[in-house]
Coordinates of C-alpha atoms and ligand atoms in Angstrom, one line a residue:
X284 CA -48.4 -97.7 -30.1
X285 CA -49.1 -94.1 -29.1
X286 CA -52.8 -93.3 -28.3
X287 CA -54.3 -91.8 -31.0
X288 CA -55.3 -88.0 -30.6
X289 CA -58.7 -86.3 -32.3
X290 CA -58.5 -83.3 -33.5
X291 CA -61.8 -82.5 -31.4
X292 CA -63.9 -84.1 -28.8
X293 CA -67.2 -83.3 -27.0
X294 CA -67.2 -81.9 -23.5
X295 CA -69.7 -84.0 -21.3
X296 CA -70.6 -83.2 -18.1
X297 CA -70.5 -85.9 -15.0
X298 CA -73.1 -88.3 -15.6
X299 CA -74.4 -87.7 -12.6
X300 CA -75.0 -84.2 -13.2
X301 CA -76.6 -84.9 -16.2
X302 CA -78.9 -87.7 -14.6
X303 CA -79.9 -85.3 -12.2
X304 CA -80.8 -82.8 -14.9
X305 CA -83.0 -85.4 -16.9
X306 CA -84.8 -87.1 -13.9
X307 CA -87.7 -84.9 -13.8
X308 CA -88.9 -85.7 -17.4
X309 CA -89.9 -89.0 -15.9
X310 CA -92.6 -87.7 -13.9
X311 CA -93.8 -84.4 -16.7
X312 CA -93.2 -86.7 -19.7
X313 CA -93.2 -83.6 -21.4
X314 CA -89.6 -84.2 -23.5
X315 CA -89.8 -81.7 -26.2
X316 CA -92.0 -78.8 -27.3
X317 CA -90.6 -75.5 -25.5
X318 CA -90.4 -77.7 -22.0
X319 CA -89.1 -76.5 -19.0
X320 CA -85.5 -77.2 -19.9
X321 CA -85.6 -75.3 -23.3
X322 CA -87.3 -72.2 -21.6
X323 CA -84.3 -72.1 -18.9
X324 CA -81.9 -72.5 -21.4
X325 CA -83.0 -69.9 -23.4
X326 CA -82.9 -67.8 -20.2
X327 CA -79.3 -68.9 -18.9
X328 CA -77.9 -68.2 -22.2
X329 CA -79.2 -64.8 -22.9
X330 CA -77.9 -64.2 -19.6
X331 CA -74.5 -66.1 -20.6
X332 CA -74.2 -64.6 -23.6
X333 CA -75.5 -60.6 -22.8
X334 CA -78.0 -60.7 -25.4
X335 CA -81.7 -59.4 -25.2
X336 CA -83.4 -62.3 -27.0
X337 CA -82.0 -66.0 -27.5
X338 CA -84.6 -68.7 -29.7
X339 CA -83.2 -72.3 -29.4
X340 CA -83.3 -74.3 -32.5
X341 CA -82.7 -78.6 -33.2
X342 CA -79.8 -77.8 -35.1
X343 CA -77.2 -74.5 -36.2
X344 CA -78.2 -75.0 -40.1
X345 CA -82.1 -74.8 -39.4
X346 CA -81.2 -71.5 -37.1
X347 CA -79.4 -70.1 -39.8
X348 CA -82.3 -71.3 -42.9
X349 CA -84.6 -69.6 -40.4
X350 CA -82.8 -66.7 -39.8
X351 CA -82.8 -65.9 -43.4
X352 CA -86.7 -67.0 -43.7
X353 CA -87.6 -64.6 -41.0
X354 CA -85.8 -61.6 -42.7
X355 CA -88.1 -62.2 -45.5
X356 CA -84.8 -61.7 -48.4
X357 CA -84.8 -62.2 -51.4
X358 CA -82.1 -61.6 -54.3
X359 CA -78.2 -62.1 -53.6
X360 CA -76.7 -62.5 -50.4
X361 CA -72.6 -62.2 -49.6
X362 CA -70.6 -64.5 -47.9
X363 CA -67.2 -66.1 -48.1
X364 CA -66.4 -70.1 -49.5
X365 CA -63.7 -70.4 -46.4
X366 CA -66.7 -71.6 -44.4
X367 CA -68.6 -75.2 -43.4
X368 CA -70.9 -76.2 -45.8
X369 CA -73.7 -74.9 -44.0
X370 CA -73.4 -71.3 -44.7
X371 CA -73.5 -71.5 -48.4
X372 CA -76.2 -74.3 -48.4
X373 CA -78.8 -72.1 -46.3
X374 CA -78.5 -69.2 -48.4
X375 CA -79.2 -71.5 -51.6
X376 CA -82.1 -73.6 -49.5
X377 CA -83.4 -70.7 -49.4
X378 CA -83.8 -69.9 -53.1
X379 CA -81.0 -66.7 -52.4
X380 CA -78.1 -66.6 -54.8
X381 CA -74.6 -66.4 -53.1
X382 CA -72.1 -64.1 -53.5
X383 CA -68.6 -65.6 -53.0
X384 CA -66.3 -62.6 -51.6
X385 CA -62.9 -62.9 -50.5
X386 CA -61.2 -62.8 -46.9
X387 CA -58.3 -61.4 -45.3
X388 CA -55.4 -63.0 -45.3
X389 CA -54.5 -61.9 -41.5
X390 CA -57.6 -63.9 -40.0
X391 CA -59.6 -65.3 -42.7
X392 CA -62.7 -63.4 -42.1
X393 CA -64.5 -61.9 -44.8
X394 CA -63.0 -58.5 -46.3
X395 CA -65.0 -55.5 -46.0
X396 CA -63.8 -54.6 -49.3
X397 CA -64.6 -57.2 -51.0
X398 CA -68.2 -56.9 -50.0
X399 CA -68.3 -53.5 -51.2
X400 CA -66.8 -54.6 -54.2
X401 CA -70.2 -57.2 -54.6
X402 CA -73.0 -54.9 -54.0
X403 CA -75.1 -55.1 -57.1
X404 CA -78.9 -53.6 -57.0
X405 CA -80.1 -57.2 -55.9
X406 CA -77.7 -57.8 -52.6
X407 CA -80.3 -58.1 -49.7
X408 CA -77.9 -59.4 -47.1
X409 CA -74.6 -60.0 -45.9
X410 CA -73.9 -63.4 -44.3
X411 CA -70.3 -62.9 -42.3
X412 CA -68.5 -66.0 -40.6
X413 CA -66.6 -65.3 -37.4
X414 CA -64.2 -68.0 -38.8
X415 CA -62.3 -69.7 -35.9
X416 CA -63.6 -68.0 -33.7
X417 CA -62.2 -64.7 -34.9
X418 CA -64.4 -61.6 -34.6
X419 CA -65.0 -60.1 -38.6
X420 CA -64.6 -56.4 -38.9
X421 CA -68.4 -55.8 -37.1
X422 CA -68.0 -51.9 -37.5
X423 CA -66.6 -51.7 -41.3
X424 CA -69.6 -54.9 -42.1
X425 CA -72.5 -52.7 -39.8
X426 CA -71.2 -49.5 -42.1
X427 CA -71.5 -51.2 -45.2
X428 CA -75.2 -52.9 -44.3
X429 CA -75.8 -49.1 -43.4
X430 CA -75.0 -47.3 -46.5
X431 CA -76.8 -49.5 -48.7
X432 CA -79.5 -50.6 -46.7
X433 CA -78.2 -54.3 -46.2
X434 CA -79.2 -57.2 -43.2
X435 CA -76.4 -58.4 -41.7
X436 CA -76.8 -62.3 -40.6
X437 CA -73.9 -63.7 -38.7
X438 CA -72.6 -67.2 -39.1
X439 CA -71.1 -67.3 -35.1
X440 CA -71.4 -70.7 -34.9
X441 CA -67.8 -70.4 -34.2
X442 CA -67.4 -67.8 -31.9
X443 CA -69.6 -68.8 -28.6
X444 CA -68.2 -66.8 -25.5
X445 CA -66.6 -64.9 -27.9
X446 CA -66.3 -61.0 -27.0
X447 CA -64.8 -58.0 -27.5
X448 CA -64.7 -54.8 -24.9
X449 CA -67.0 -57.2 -23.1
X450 CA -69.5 -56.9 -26.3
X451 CA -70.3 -60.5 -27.3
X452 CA -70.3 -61.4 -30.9
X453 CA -73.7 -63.2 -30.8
X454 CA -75.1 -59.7 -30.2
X455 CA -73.5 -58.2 -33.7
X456 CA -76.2 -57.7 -36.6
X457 CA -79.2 -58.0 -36.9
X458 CA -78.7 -61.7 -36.2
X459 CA -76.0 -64.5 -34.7
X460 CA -76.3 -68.0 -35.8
X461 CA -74.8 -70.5 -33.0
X462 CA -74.1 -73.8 -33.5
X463 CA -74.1 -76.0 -30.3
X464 CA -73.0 -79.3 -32.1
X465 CA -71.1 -81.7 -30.2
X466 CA -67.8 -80.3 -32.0
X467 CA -68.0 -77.0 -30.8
X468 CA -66.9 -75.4 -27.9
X469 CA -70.3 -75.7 -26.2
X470 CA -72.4 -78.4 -27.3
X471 CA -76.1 -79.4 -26.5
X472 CA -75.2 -82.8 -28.8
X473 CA -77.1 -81.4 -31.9
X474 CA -78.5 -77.8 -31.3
X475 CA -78.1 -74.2 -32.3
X476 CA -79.6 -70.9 -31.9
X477 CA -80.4 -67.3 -33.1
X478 CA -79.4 -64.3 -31.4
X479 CA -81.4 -60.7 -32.1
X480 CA -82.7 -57.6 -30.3
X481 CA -86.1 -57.3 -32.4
X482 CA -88.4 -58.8 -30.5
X483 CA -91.1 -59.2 -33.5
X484 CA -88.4 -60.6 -35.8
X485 CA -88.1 -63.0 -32.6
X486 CA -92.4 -64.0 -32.5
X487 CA -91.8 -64.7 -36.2
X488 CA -88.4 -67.1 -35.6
X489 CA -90.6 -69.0 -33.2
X490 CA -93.7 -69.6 -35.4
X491 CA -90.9 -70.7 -38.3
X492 CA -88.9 -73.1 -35.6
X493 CA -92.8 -75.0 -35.2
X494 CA -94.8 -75.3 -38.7
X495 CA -96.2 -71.7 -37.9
X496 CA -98.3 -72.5 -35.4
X497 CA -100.2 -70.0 -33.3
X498 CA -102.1 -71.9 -31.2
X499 CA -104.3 -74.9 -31.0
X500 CA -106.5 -73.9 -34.4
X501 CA -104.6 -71.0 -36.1
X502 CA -101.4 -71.3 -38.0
X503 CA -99.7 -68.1 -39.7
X504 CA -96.3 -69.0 -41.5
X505 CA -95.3 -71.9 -43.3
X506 CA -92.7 -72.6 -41.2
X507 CA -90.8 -76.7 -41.0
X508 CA -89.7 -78.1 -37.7
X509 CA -86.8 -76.9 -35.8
X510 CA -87.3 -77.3 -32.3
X511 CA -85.1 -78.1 -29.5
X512 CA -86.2 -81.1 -27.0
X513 CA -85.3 -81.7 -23.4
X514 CA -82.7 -83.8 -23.5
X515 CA -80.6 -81.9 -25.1
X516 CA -81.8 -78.5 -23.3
X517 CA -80.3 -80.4 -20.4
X518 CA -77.6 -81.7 -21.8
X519 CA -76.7 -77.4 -22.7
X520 CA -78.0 -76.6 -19.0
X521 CA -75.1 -78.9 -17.7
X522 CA -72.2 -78.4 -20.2
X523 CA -73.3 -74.3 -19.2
X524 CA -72.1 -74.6 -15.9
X525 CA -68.4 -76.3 -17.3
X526 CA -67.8 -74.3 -20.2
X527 CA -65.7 -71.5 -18.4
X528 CA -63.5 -74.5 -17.4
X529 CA -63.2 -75.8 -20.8
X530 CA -62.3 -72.7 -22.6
X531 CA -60.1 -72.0 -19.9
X532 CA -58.1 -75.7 -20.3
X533 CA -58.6 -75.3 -24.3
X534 CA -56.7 -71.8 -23.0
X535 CA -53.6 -73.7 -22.0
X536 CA -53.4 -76.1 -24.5
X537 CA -53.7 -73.5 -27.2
X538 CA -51.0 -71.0 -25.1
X539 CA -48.4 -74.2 -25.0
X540 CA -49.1 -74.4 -29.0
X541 CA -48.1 -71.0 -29.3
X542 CA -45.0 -71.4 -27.1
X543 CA -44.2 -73.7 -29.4
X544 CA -44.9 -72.8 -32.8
X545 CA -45.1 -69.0 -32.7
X546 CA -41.8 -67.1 -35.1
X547 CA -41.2 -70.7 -36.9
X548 CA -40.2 -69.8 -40.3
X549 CA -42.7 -70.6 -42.4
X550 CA -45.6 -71.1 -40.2
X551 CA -47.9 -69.2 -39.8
X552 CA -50.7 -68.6 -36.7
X553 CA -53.4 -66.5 -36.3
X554 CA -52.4 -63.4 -33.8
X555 CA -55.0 -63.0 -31.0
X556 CA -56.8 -59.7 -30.8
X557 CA -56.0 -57.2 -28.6
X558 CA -59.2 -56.4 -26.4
X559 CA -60.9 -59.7 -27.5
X560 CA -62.1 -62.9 -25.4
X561 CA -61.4 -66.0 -27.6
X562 CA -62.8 -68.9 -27.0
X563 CA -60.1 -71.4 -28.7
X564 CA -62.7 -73.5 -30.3
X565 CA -59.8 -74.3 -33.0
X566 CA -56.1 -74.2 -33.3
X567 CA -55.6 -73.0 -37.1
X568 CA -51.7 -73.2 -38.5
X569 CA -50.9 -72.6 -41.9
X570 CA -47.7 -73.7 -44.1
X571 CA -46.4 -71.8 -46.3
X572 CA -43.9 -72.8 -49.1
X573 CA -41.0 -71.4 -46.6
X574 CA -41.9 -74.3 -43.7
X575 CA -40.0 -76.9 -46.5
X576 CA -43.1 -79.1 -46.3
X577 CA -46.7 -78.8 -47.8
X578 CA -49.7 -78.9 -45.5
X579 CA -50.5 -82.3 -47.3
X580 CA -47.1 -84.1 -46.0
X581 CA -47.7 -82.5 -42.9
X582 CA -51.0 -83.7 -42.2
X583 CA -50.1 -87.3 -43.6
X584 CA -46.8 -87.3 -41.5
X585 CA -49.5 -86.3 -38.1
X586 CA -52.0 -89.3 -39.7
X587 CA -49.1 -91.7 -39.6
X588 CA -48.4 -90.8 -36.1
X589 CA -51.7 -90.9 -34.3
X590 CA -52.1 -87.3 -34.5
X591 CA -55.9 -86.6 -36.7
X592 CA -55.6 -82.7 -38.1
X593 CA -58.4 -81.3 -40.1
X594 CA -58.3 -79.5 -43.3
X595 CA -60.8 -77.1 -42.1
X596 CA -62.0 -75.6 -44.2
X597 CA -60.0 -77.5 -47.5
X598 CA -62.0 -77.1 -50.2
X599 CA -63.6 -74.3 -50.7
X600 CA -67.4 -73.9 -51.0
X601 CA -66.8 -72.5 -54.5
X602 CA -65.3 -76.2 -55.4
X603 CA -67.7 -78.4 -54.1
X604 CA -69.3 -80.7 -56.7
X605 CA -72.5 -79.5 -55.9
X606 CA -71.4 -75.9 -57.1
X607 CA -69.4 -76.9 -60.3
X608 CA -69.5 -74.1 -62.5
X609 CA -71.2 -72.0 -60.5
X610 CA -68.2 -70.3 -59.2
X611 CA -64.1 -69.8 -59.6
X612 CA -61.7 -69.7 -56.4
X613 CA -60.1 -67.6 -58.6
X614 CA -62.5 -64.9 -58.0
X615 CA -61.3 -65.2 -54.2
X616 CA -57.5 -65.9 -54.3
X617 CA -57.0 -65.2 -50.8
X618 CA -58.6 -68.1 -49.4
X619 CA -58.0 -70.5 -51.7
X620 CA -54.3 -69.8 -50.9
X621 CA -55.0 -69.9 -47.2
X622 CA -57.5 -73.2 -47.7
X623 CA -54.6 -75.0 -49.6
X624 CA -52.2 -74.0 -46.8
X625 CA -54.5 -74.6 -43.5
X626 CA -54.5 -77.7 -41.0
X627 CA -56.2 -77.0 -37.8
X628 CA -54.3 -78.8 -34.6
X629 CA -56.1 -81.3 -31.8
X630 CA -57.5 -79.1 -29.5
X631 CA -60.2 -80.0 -26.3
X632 CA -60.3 -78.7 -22.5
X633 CA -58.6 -82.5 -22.2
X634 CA -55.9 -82.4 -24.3
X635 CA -52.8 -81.6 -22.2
X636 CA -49.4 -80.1 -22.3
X637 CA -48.1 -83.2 -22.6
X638 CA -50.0 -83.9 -26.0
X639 CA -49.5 -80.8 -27.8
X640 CA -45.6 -81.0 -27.2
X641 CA -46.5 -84.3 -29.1
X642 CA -48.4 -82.5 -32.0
X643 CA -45.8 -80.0 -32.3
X644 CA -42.9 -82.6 -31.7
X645 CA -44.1 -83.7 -35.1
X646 CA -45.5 -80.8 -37.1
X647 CA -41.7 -79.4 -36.7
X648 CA -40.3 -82.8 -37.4
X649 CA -41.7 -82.3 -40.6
X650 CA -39.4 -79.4 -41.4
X651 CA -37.7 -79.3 -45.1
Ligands
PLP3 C1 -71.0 -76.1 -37.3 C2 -71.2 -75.0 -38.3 C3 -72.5 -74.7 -38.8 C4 -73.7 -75.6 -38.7 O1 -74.0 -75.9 -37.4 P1 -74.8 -77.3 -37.1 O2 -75.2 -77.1 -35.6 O3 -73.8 -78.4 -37.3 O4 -76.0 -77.4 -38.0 C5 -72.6 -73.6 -39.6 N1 -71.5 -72.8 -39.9 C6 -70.3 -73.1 -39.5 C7 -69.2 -72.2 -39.8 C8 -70.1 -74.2 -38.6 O5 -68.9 -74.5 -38.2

C-alpha cells in the first residue's frame, strides 16, 4: 500500500536542539509569563520579520480578538468569507458586525472594490486576509482606509516571511495578525502574534494579552488571558533558525508542482508575483468545468489513493451553520465559485519530488 501523504505537517526541529533550548527552565522554573524565551522571541522576530514592534500571543485568534479590542472599534468591519473560521468569528466575538465583500478571482484576496462598494457611515475597519500567502492589494486597501478614515487589521496568518520589494507583509496596516500554529509555515505548536509601529497601541495589546494588569496592585483594561509560555517560545526560537530551509524545500516541491501542472487545460494555479517573496505555505489548484472532472471527484480520487487534499477554504464563512441567514454567497459570487472549485495540494519542506509527481500523477489521472 502506498504511504499515505498529509496535505501538511509540522516542521520540528532536532530534538536535541530543542532540549538544549528548554533545559534552562529547569533551574528558573519560570515557564510562562513574558520569560526569557518569550522576550527573545519577540526580539528575533522583529528582527526576522523587519518590523518595529512584535507582541507574542497563546494563539493567532486571541492576537487577532485583541487586535481588534485594542483599536477600540466599534460598528461594521469588512472582510471576505474565503477565509478560516477565525477571521469572521473575532470580528463577531467582538460584538462588530461583519461585512462579507468579495475577492478577486486572480488570487482570492479581497477586492478593493468591493470594499469601496461596503462603506456605510458605520464601517470602522477593514480586516484583509493575505489568503495563501498572497499579498492583498496593501496600496489600493491603505488608500481606501485613507479616504474614509478606516483601520486596517491584517489577517497574515498566512503570509509569514512573506515580502514584497523587501517590505514584509506583517508590517502592512496598522496591524498583522500571525498565526504560528503547528500547520503553518512557522509554528511555535500553538502561538500567534501582532505586528504594529504604534508603540502605545503596543502597551495597550500587552495589558489586553494579561487580564490588564499593570503591576502587582493596579490593573487598567479588562483584558482575558493570551499569553505565550516558554515552551513554546522555545519551540519558535528553534524552528527560527530552520525556517529559511523549509520555505526553501517547500520552494522545490511547490516549483516541481508547477512543472507539472502549470497550462493544463482546465486548471488553474495561482501566478506568483513579480517582485514578491512567497513563502509557499499552500499549494492552491482550482478545477474548472474545462479539467472534465469536479474538484469533488478529484479530491475523492487523491483520498482513495493516499493522497489527503484540503478544501481550504470550502465552505464559505457566509455558509456556516453558525451564520444561517445572516448572509448570501450570492452577495460574493466570486469566491463561492472559486471555494467550490479549490483543493489545495500536500505541501511541507519534506515532501519531495518524488511525492508530488505522485500527487500530480493522479490529479491528471483524473482528467475527463
Ligand atoms: C490559522 C489561521 C488563523 C488562526 O490562527 P490560530 O493560530 O490557529 O488561532 C486565522 N486566520 C487564518 C486565515 C488562519 O489560517
Amino acid at each position: 500500500m502506498p504511504s499515505e501523504l498529509p496535505v501538511t505537517r509540522a516542521a520540528l526541529p532536532p530534538l536535541d536542539e530543542y532540549v538544549d533550548e528548554i533545559r534552562g527552565l529547569w533551574g528558573t522554573q519560570w515557564i510562562t509569563n513574558m520569560g526569557e524565551r518569550h522576550e527573545e522571541l519577540e526580539r528575533a522576530l522583529e528582527s526576522y520579520l523587519g518590523v518595529s514592534h512584535v507582541s507574542l500571543f497563546v494563539n493567532g485568534h486571541s492576537a487577532l480578538e485583541c487586535a481588534l479590542d485594542a483599536l477600540e472599534l466599534s460598528g461594521e468591519v469588512i472582510t471576505t468569507p474565503l477565509t478560516f473560521a477565525s477571521t469572521v468569528h473575532a470580528i463577531v466575538r467582538r460584538g462588530l458586525t461583519p461585512v462579507l465583500a468579495d475577492v478577486r478571482p486572480d488570487d482570492c484576496t479581497i477586492d478593493p472594490e468591493a470594499i469601496e462598494a461596503a462603506i456605510t457611515p458605520r464601517t470602522s475597519a477593514i480586516v484583509p486576509v493575505h489568503v495563501y500567502g498572497n499579498l492583498c492589494d496593501v496600496d489600493a486597501i491603505a488608500d481606501i482606509a485613507r479616504r474614509h478614515g478606516l483601520r486596517v487589521v491584517y489577517d497574515a496568518a498566512h503570509a509569514f516571511g512573506v515580502e514584497r520589494g523587501g517590505v514584509s507583509a506583517a508590517s502592512c496596516g496598522d496591524v498583522s495578525m500571525l498565526s504560528f500554529h503547528a500547520t503553518k509555515v512557522f509554528n511555535t505548536i500553538e502561538g500567534g502574534a501582532l505586528c504594529y509601529g504604534d508603540a502605545a497601541f503596543g502597551e495597550r495589546v500587552r495589558l489586553l494579552r494579561d487580564f490588564g494588569i499593570r503591576d502587582s496592585e493596579h490593573v487598567d483594561l479588562v483584558g482575558g488571558n493570551a499569553k505565550m509560555n516558554e515552551f513554546c517560545a522555545a519551540m519558535g526560537l528553534c524552528n527560527l533558525r530552520h525556517v529559511d530551509g523549509e520555505i526553501s524545500a517547500r520552494g522545490a516541491a511547490a516549483a516541481r508542482y508547477r512543472e507539472r501542472l502549470e497550462g493544463v487545460s482546465g486548471l488553474t494555479l495561482i501566478a506568483p508575483r513579480p517582485g514578491v517573496r512567497p513563502n509557499h505555505g499552500y499549494f492552491p489548484v482550482f478545477f474548472e468545468d474545462s479539467f472534465g472532472a469536479s474538484r469533488d471527484e478529484v479530491f475523492s480520487a487523491l483520498e482513495r489513493r493516499h493522497i489527503l487534499c484540503r478544501k481550504y477554504f470550502y465552505p464559505l464563512v457566509s455558509d456556516y451553520a453558525c451564520y444561517r441567514g445572516r448572509y448570501s454567497s450570492a452577495d460574493t459570487p466570486v469566491a463561492r465559485d472559486r471555494a467550490a472549485r479549490v483543493l489545495t495540494l500536500p505541501l511541507y519542506g519534506a515532501l519531495s519530488r518524488d511525492d508530488v509527481d505522485r500527487v500530480c500523477d493522479a490529479v491528471l489521472g483524473c482528467r475527463g
